[in-house]
XYZ file of C-alpha atoms in Angstrom:
511
model
C 0.008 -0.042 -0.120
C 2.975 2.276 1.011
C 4.630 1.700 -2.477
C 1.347 2.291 -4.341
C 0.827 5.665 -2.642
C 4.347 6.767 -3.447
C 3.605 5.903 -7.133
C 0.657 7.855 -7.146
C 2.500 11.052 -5.762
C 5.022 10.573 -8.594
C 2.367 10.332 -10.881
C 1.191 13.917 -9.616
C 4.442 15.323 -9.941
C 4.800 13.987 -13.562
C 1.548 15.255 -14.725
C 2.185 18.935 -12.863
C 5.488 19.045 -14.560
C 4.204 17.867 -18.116
C 1.417 20.676 -17.746
C 2.920 23.700 -16.037
C 6.833 23.032 -16.536
C 8.985 21.539 -19.118
C 5.860 20.361 -21.274
C 7.734 17.254 -23.127
C 7.771 13.674 -22.265
C 11.579 13.565 -22.904
C 12.208 16.566 -20.695
C 10.064 15.296 -17.878
C 11.411 11.626 -18.162
C 14.955 13.335 -17.898
C 14.256 15.382 -14.941
C 12.644 12.574 -12.817
C 14.934 9.686 -14.130
C 12.044 7.397 -15.197
C 11.286 6.014 -18.709
C 9.208 7.873 -21.296
C 6.586 4.959 -21.007
C 5.836 5.768 -17.403
C 5.667 9.520 -18.403
C 3.143 8.869 -21.048
C 0.976 6.574 -18.606
C 1.018 9.202 -15.907
C -0.387 11.801 -18.473
C -3.030 9.565 -19.593
C -4.280 8.752 -16.055
C -3.564 9.855 -12.641
C -4.072 6.347 -11.120
C -1.245 3.818 -11.849
C -2.576 0.737 -13.742
C -2.725 -2.599 -11.758
C 0.231 -4.951 -12.565
C -0.135 -8.543 -12.852
C 2.155 -10.108 -10.279
C 4.625 -12.261 -12.245
C 4.512 -15.811 -11.777
C 7.195 -16.875 -9.408
C 9.088 -20.322 -9.706
C 7.915 -22.424 -6.959
C 11.067 -25.004 -6.486
C 9.836 -26.329 -3.121
C 6.169 -27.067 -4.300
C 6.931 -28.191 -7.924
C 8.198 -31.883 -6.569
C 4.995 -32.277 -4.433
C 2.507 -30.608 -6.400
C 1.379 -33.701 -8.187
C 1.216 -35.478 -4.782
C -1.131 -32.517 -3.585
C -3.252 -32.561 -6.890
C -3.897 -36.251 -6.581
C -5.137 -35.815 -2.841
C -7.598 -33.084 -3.964
C -8.561 -35.188 -6.821
C -9.255 -38.200 -4.902
C -10.972 -36.193 -2.382
C -13.687 -35.851 -5.248
C -14.726 -39.419 -4.634
C -14.484 -39.349 -0.738
C -17.439 -38.490 1.527
C -18.107 -34.728 1.645
C -16.994 -34.122 5.376
C -14.065 -36.423 5.189
C -11.826 -34.430 2.686
C -8.303 -33.216 3.283
C -7.521 -29.984 4.744
C -4.495 -28.258 4.002
C -3.055 -28.806 7.295
C -3.686 -32.675 6.779
C -2.236 -32.461 3.408
C 0.889 -30.849 4.963
C 1.092 -33.675 7.766
C 0.918 -36.282 4.879
C 3.625 -34.629 3.127
C 5.895 -34.671 6.100
C 5.279 -38.320 6.614
C 4.950 -39.533 3.138
C 7.339 -37.027 1.164
C 9.866 -36.428 4.095
C 12.586 -36.061 1.187
C 10.683 -32.593 0.004
C 10.566 -30.266 3.144
C 8.037 -27.378 2.351
C 6.476 -24.843 4.802
C 2.723 -25.289 5.699
C 2.105 -21.699 4.506
C 3.307 -22.488 1.016
C 0.932 -25.816 0.955
C -1.877 -23.660 2.433
C -1.648 -20.941 -0.326
C -1.335 -23.736 -3.090
C -4.474 -25.699 -1.622
C -6.425 -22.394 -1.151
C -6.048 -21.715 -4.845
C -6.749 -25.245 -6.206
C -9.970 -25.305 -3.770
C -11.256 -22.235 -4.926
C -10.763 -23.202 -8.364
C -12.872 -26.163 -7.422
C -15.482 -24.267 -5.697
C -14.841 -26.150 -2.619
C -13.993 -23.197 -0.027
C -16.385 -22.740 2.627
C -16.369 -20.499 5.775
C -18.302 -20.339 8.909
C -18.145 -18.031 11.951
C -18.556 -19.099 15.460
C -19.363 -17.198 18.616
C -17.225 -18.121 21.799
C -18.666 -19.071 24.957
C -17.407 -19.608 28.668
C -18.842 -22.512 30.691
C -18.116 -23.685 34.229
C -16.379 -27.061 35.032
C -18.490 -29.822 34.663
C -21.483 -27.637 33.883
C -22.291 -28.809 30.364
C -21.516 -31.193 27.505
C -23.026 -31.480 24.063
C -24.108 -34.709 22.487
C -24.774 -35.506 18.759
C -24.599 -38.036 15.951
C -22.518 -37.776 12.601
C -21.755 -40.022 9.725
C -18.336 -41.399 8.564
C -17.191 -44.074 6.382
C -14.596 -46.828 7.365
C -13.198 -49.937 5.696
C -14.107 -52.827 7.786
C -12.450 -56.021 6.348
C -12.839 -55.587 2.838
C -15.965 -53.566 2.755
C -16.582 -49.756 3.123
C -19.261 -49.275 5.696
C -21.233 -46.136 6.587
C -21.217 -45.836 10.139
C -23.096 -43.430 12.757
C -20.530 -42.032 15.450
C -21.622 -40.603 18.624
C -19.796 -37.775 19.979
C -19.915 -36.113 23.507
C -17.746 -33.038 24.135
C -17.162 -30.904 27.382
C -17.724 -27.499 26.949
C -15.492 -26.341 29.728
C -12.209 -28.329 28.881
C -12.829 -29.228 25.291
C -12.420 -32.963 25.545
C -14.346 -35.242 23.823
C -15.459 -38.973 23.399
C -16.278 -40.591 19.896
C -17.839 -44.174 19.285
C -18.801 -45.615 16.327
C -21.885 -47.879 15.410
C -23.528 -49.477 12.706
C -26.887 -47.956 13.585
C -27.687 -45.046 15.692
C -30.509 -46.843 17.613
C -31.586 -46.061 21.063
C -29.672 -48.866 22.734
C -26.566 -47.660 21.074
C -27.390 -43.986 22.103
C -27.575 -44.975 25.713
C -24.523 -47.459 25.800
C -22.304 -44.916 24.203
C -23.154 -42.362 26.960
C -22.157 -44.798 29.651
C -18.929 -45.346 27.816
C -18.370 -41.630 27.506
C -19.109 -41.115 31.264
C -16.424 -43.849 32.111
C -13.949 -42.112 29.902
C -14.409 -38.403 31.462
C -14.812 -40.515 34.974
C -17.753 -38.598 35.937
C -21.137 -37.026 34.359
C -21.885 -33.793 33.351
C -24.700 -31.821 35.073
C -26.522 -30.811 31.820
C -26.052 -32.442 28.413
C -27.338 -30.419 25.406
C -29.100 -32.352 22.317
C -30.695 -32.037 18.918
C -34.205 -33.423 18.990
C -32.934 -37.032 18.746
C -35.786 -39.674 18.217
C -33.851 -41.687 20.934
C -34.677 -39.293 23.355
C -37.695 -37.154 22.140
C -40.794 -38.825 21.484
C -42.638 -35.495 20.465
C -41.844 -31.907 20.066
C -44.034 -29.645 22.000
C -44.409 -25.811 22.282
C -41.340 -23.932 23.200
C -38.753 -25.829 24.983
C -41.117 -28.523 26.097
C -40.565 -32.062 24.886
C -42.208 -35.362 25.392
C -39.250 -37.518 26.080
C -39.089 -41.507 25.562
C -39.697 -43.369 28.868
C -36.398 -45.131 28.575
C -34.374 -42.025 28.140
C -36.027 -40.528 31.096
C -35.003 -43.589 33.300
C -31.586 -43.502 32.043
C -31.290 -39.731 32.969
C -32.660 -40.590 36.212
C -30.401 -43.195 36.726
C -27.254 -41.131 35.996
C -28.642 -37.830 37.489
C -28.099 -35.499 34.649
C -30.308 -32.727 33.216
C -31.296 -32.766 29.521
C -31.777 -29.752 27.101
C -32.840 -29.858 23.610
C -32.039 -27.253 20.700
C -35.244 -25.614 18.889
C -36.143 -27.500 15.754
C -33.579 -26.448 12.792
C -31.350 -24.491 15.367
C -28.194 -26.887 15.402
C -25.748 -23.893 15.853
C -27.291 -23.985 19.507
C -24.741 -26.740 20.174
C -21.892 -25.547 17.840
C -19.300 -26.932 20.202
C -20.052 -30.612 19.351
C -20.641 -29.716 15.924
C -17.467 -28.416 15.173
C -15.775 -30.933 17.217
C -17.248 -33.533 14.881
C -15.872 -31.637 11.646
C -12.501 -31.482 13.559
C -12.297 -34.766 14.585
C -13.508 -36.234 11.145
C -10.669 -34.115 9.542
C -7.960 -35.276 11.593
C -8.825 -38.912 12.523
C -11.298 -40.055 9.360
C -9.008 -38.774 6.828
C -7.827 -41.094 5.120
C -10.828 -43.340 5.488
C -9.701 -45.415 8.330
C -9.222 -49.439 8.083
C -10.042 -51.941 10.848
C -10.775 -55.748 10.851
C -14.048 -55.135 12.589
C -16.118 -52.517 14.615
C -14.273 -53.350 18.018
C -10.996 -52.535 16.501
C -12.307 -49.311 14.803
C -13.614 -47.989 18.203
C -10.252 -49.023 19.837
C -8.492 -46.832 17.405
C -11.126 -43.712 18.159
C -10.403 -44.233 21.626
C -6.571 -43.944 21.099
C -7.329 -40.739 18.821
C -9.611 -39.251 21.817
C -6.594 -39.867 24.178
C -4.217 -38.363 21.688
C -6.317 -35.189 21.317
C -5.911 -34.417 24.975
C -2.375 -33.047 24.034
C -3.688 -30.575 21.718
C -4.428 -26.801 23.023
C -7.851 -25.251 21.787
C -7.133 -21.811 20.359
C -7.634 -19.001 22.870
C -7.017 -21.337 25.794
C -3.725 -21.444 27.793
C -3.504 -25.210 28.804
C -3.778 -28.376 26.923
C -7.078 -30.319 26.911
C -5.736 -33.089 28.937
C -4.623 -30.517 31.833
C -8.107 -28.991 31.574
C -9.860 -32.394 31.933
C -7.973 -33.245 34.988
C -9.327 -29.966 36.580
C -12.885 -30.632 35.311
C -13.118 -33.981 36.879
C -13.065 -32.641 40.226
C -16.350 -30.934 39.304
C -18.049 -33.850 37.651
C -20.988 -35.701 39.443
C -19.782 -39.230 40.508
C -20.789 -42.255 38.336
C -23.389 -44.697 39.409
C -22.543 -47.580 41.581
C -23.800 -49.680 38.646
C -24.635 -49.279 35.038
C -28.189 -49.009 33.567
C -29.633 -52.107 32.268
C -29.492 -51.725 28.625
C -29.587 -55.250 27.487
C -32.670 -56.989 25.870
C -32.586 -60.582 26.908
C -34.333 -63.498 24.895
C -34.443 -67.472 25.713
C -34.741 -69.128 22.098
C -34.124 -72.696 21.158
C -31.483 -73.922 19.063
C -32.731 -75.151 15.659
C -31.832 -78.269 13.393
C -29.332 -75.933 11.697
C -27.529 -74.919 14.729
C -28.689 -71.586 14.973
C -30.727 -69.178 17.330
C -33.333 -66.627 16.023
C -33.002 -63.078 17.444
C -34.984 -60.373 15.961
C -35.651 -62.252 12.846
C -31.754 -63.007 12.168
C -30.160 -66.477 12.811
C -27.033 -66.823 14.443
C -24.779 -70.014 14.915
C -24.281 -71.615 18.096
C -22.112 -74.642 18.976
C -24.870 -76.313 21.092
C -27.199 -79.227 20.465
C -30.371 -78.714 18.472
C -33.429 -78.358 20.738
C -31.564 -76.669 23.556
C -32.916 -73.385 25.346
C -30.098 -70.646 25.550
C -29.744 -67.344 26.812
C -29.306 -64.349 24.392
C -28.410 -60.907 25.614
C -28.756 -58.428 22.933
C -26.314 -55.378 22.857
C -25.997 -52.626 20.441
C -22.966 -53.898 18.976
C -22.953 -57.702 19.539
C -25.048 -60.569 20.879
C -24.052 -63.150 23.332
C -25.334 -66.619 23.705
C -25.043 -68.360 26.932
C -25.717 -71.882 28.102
C -25.013 -73.560 31.325
C -23.704 -70.643 33.041
C -20.929 -69.816 30.412
C -20.767 -68.043 26.996
C -20.620 -70.197 24.167
C -20.903 -68.116 21.262
C -20.367 -64.240 20.511
C -21.637 -62.563 17.159
C -21.554 -59.035 15.795
C -25.050 -57.865 15.731
C -26.934 -57.670 12.328
C -29.339 -54.927 11.689
C -30.710 -56.616 8.608
C -33.683 -58.876 8.514
C -33.798 -62.602 8.028
C -29.947 -62.838 7.563
C -27.821 -65.679 8.571
C -24.708 -65.045 10.590
C -22.803 -68.133 10.594
C -19.512 -69.188 12.415
C -17.562 -72.170 10.810
C -16.020 -73.200 14.034
C -19.531 -73.678 15.537
C -19.984 -76.496 13.101
C -16.460 -78.308 13.517
C -17.915 -80.935 15.684
C -20.601 -81.873 13.278
C -18.306 -81.760 10.405
C -16.009 -84.332 11.981
C -18.776 -86.596 11.445
C -20.101 -85.405 8.060
C -16.773 -84.126 6.234
C -18.543 -84.293 2.806
C -20.711 -81.095 3.997
C -17.880 -78.752 4.506
C -17.033 -77.973 0.758
C -20.585 -76.555 0.096
C -21.453 -75.241 3.694
C -22.687 -71.797 4.065
C -20.254 -70.894 7.275
C -17.370 -71.890 4.999
C -18.644 -69.413 2.088
C -19.033 -66.725 4.672
C -15.650 -67.397 6.012
C -14.328 -66.868 2.583
C -16.259 -63.414 2.374
C -14.996 -62.226 5.562
C -11.248 -63.245 4.477
C -11.044 -65.794 7.228
C -10.403 -68.708 5.060
C -7.284 -67.603 3.068
C -5.918 -69.229 -0.182
C -3.317 -71.215 1.806
C -6.222 -73.431 3.217
C -7.322 -74.202 -0.006
C -3.814 -75.193 -1.035
C -3.478 -77.472 2.216
C -6.636 -78.821 1.648
C -6.135 -79.963 -1.922
C -2.695 -81.478 -0.861
C -4.407 -83.393 1.905
C -6.908 -84.812 -0.418
C -4.332 -85.707 -2.885
C -2.433 -87.601 -0.398
C -5.164 -89.240 1.666
C -8.234 -89.012 -0.514
C -11.334 -86.842 -0.476
C -13.049 -88.195 2.730
C -9.946 -88.500 4.920
C -8.043 -85.106 3.509
C -11.212 -83.217 4.410
C -11.313 -84.885 7.849
C -7.751 -83.990 8.557
C -8.356 -80.291 7.471
C -11.356 -80.179 9.943
C -9.090 -81.622 12.632
C -6.584 -78.888 11.940
C -9.440 -76.288 12.193
C -10.261 -77.748 15.334
C -6.896 -76.832 16.745
C -7.518 -73.232 15.623
C -10.032 -73.143 18.175
C -7.577 -73.983 20.978
C -4.514 -71.970 19.872
C -6.332 -69.109 17.849
C -6.941 -68.822 14.104
C -4.434 -66.505 13.665
C -1.755 -68.764 14.974
C -3.139 -71.630 12.906
C -2.641 -69.517 9.759
C 0.731 -68.729 10.485
C 1.574 -72.314 11.061
C -0.040 -73.536 7.775
C 1.387 -70.710 5.786
C 4.891 -71.541 7.467
C 4.542 -75.143 6.485
C 3.635 -74.574 2.887
C 6.695 -72.190 2.612
C 9.043 -74.944 3.866
C 7.276 -77.259 1.334
C 5.556 -79.322 3.727
C 1.962 -80.429 3.405
C 1.674 -82.657 6.399
C -0.997 -82.281 9.380
C 1.789 -83.600 11.702
C 4.076 -80.862 10.798
C 1.449 -78.359 11.246
C 0.663 -79.783 14.771
C 4.219 -79.311 15.601
C 4.506 -75.581 14.649
C 1.511 -75.091 16.849
C 2.690 -76.939 19.793
C 6.514 -76.130 19.583
C 6.128 -72.575 21.457
C 4.504 -74.550 24.501
C 7.262 -76.907 25.012
C 9.508 -76.837 28.071
C 12.712 -77.589 26.164
C 13.641 -77.766 22.406
C 16.488 -80.023 21.654
C 18.905 -79.072 18.955
C 17.894 -79.975 15.367
C 20.993 -82.492 15.220
C 19.548 -84.739 17.926
C 16.376 -85.337 15.985
C 16.673 -88.655 14.311
C 15.187 -88.861 10.756
C 13.009 -91.415 11.992
C 11.307 -89.375 14.671
C 10.807 -86.629 12.058
C 7.729 -88.666 10.488
C 6.002 -89.305 13.801
C 2.525 -87.664 13.575
C 2.586 -85.939 16.929
C 4.439 -82.944 18.208
C 8.088 -82.987 18.893
C 8.432 -84.491 22.625
C 10.882 -82.979 25.489
C 14.173 -83.724 26.225
C 13.386 -86.314 28.758
C 11.482 -88.110 26.277
C 13.945 -87.732 23.592
C 16.415 -89.275 25.446
C 14.398 -92.253 25.838
C 13.513 -92.349 22.397
C 17.153 -92.146 21.266
C 18.129 -94.818 23.398
C 15.172 -97.009 22.126
C 16.502 -96.189 18.661
C 20.152 -96.936 19.481
C 18.976 -100.627 20.554
């Protein structure tokens, strides 16, 4: 601005000299030491022309420009609220393109130019508020996508944010049911180690049955009982006035940009929620703009002002007592879940927001992720292994095997080993041997079984005894050196014995 003012003043002097002084272009240019073109421009107009700034080279930006453009292009296919910010792009550049250091301001300028060209820039204004410790938290649901297994799933995410400390709790569900809504509250209370005196909501159907005049609401009976159990007050925003709980609205956007971008991957919903909990704890290190202390330090102060937790949780379970069908399943809310119990047996099924449990004779015999579809079959191959030992021919075309393949729990190595066992022992005996190996997975864990099978195949061994040895070897008390194992013992169809047994066997072989 100062430079432009100086130019305007120079133009004024040139124009005066030309009109009342020397009167020639060349003379005025010589007197002021400027080019004749500038004198002609000043004579024509008192206001200098706006000059287009030259395009400056960007040596730091050029090596990563294609990477940034690729991210912005990929964001076109990503959910609208899970696209990259300039800060997130800069963080990815530091992690994935560390060999090309670049200032965040340079990235911000370039991203702003590109987003302006794409029409993606949006600005919002928020009014800051002040809150007493433990006085209020705000609650909301928001949508986000995650890759669970090999499938991209749209999830409903519960968020509860403290307005005084800025700490927040996030938990994902497949459906925003009332049971999930109440369960997430309890998880949040335990995360904060106390209960806020007032919670502010939208007019969620899980809590509000009917909107009355003004701020009055007819609340659902179950929500009223839950609120009474945990001793907090509830306030609801006017319809279409979500900005009245702007704290949790902005929290959802911030958390989504930082922890849902890129789209997270997890084996299942439980693993994803473990990642979200770790993200909530990591966010305690950040400092909210305009505040002096980090979120975690403020949360420690706020916990002293929260209401104490209830002695026991609210009863959120729905319990049913179905009988096991002839297909080895129990029917729960129209869906069939497999169970390793004899047909005709009555079992107890507690239904939770994310999973169901099946209990018999005082112990849990099955656990399934809850299905919110209708008339679906959720089958676990492990639950049918005892039956398949007597009916091995039913394995190849079974629905539990098909579902394991779809879930990625039946890798190609299993088919490779199964084919080798059939070729060596025949179809019936080879399939039965494969089923016996799957039974070992129930004891040692399917991950260890898979590792043992892939290790044996990598060594060129397709024998069931070798796989049993690989599973049992870590549990043996002693492991003799390989040189002490006679070739005759290597063919034994059982795990390698301990040192004392080896000594006896070696003596027997010597005799």
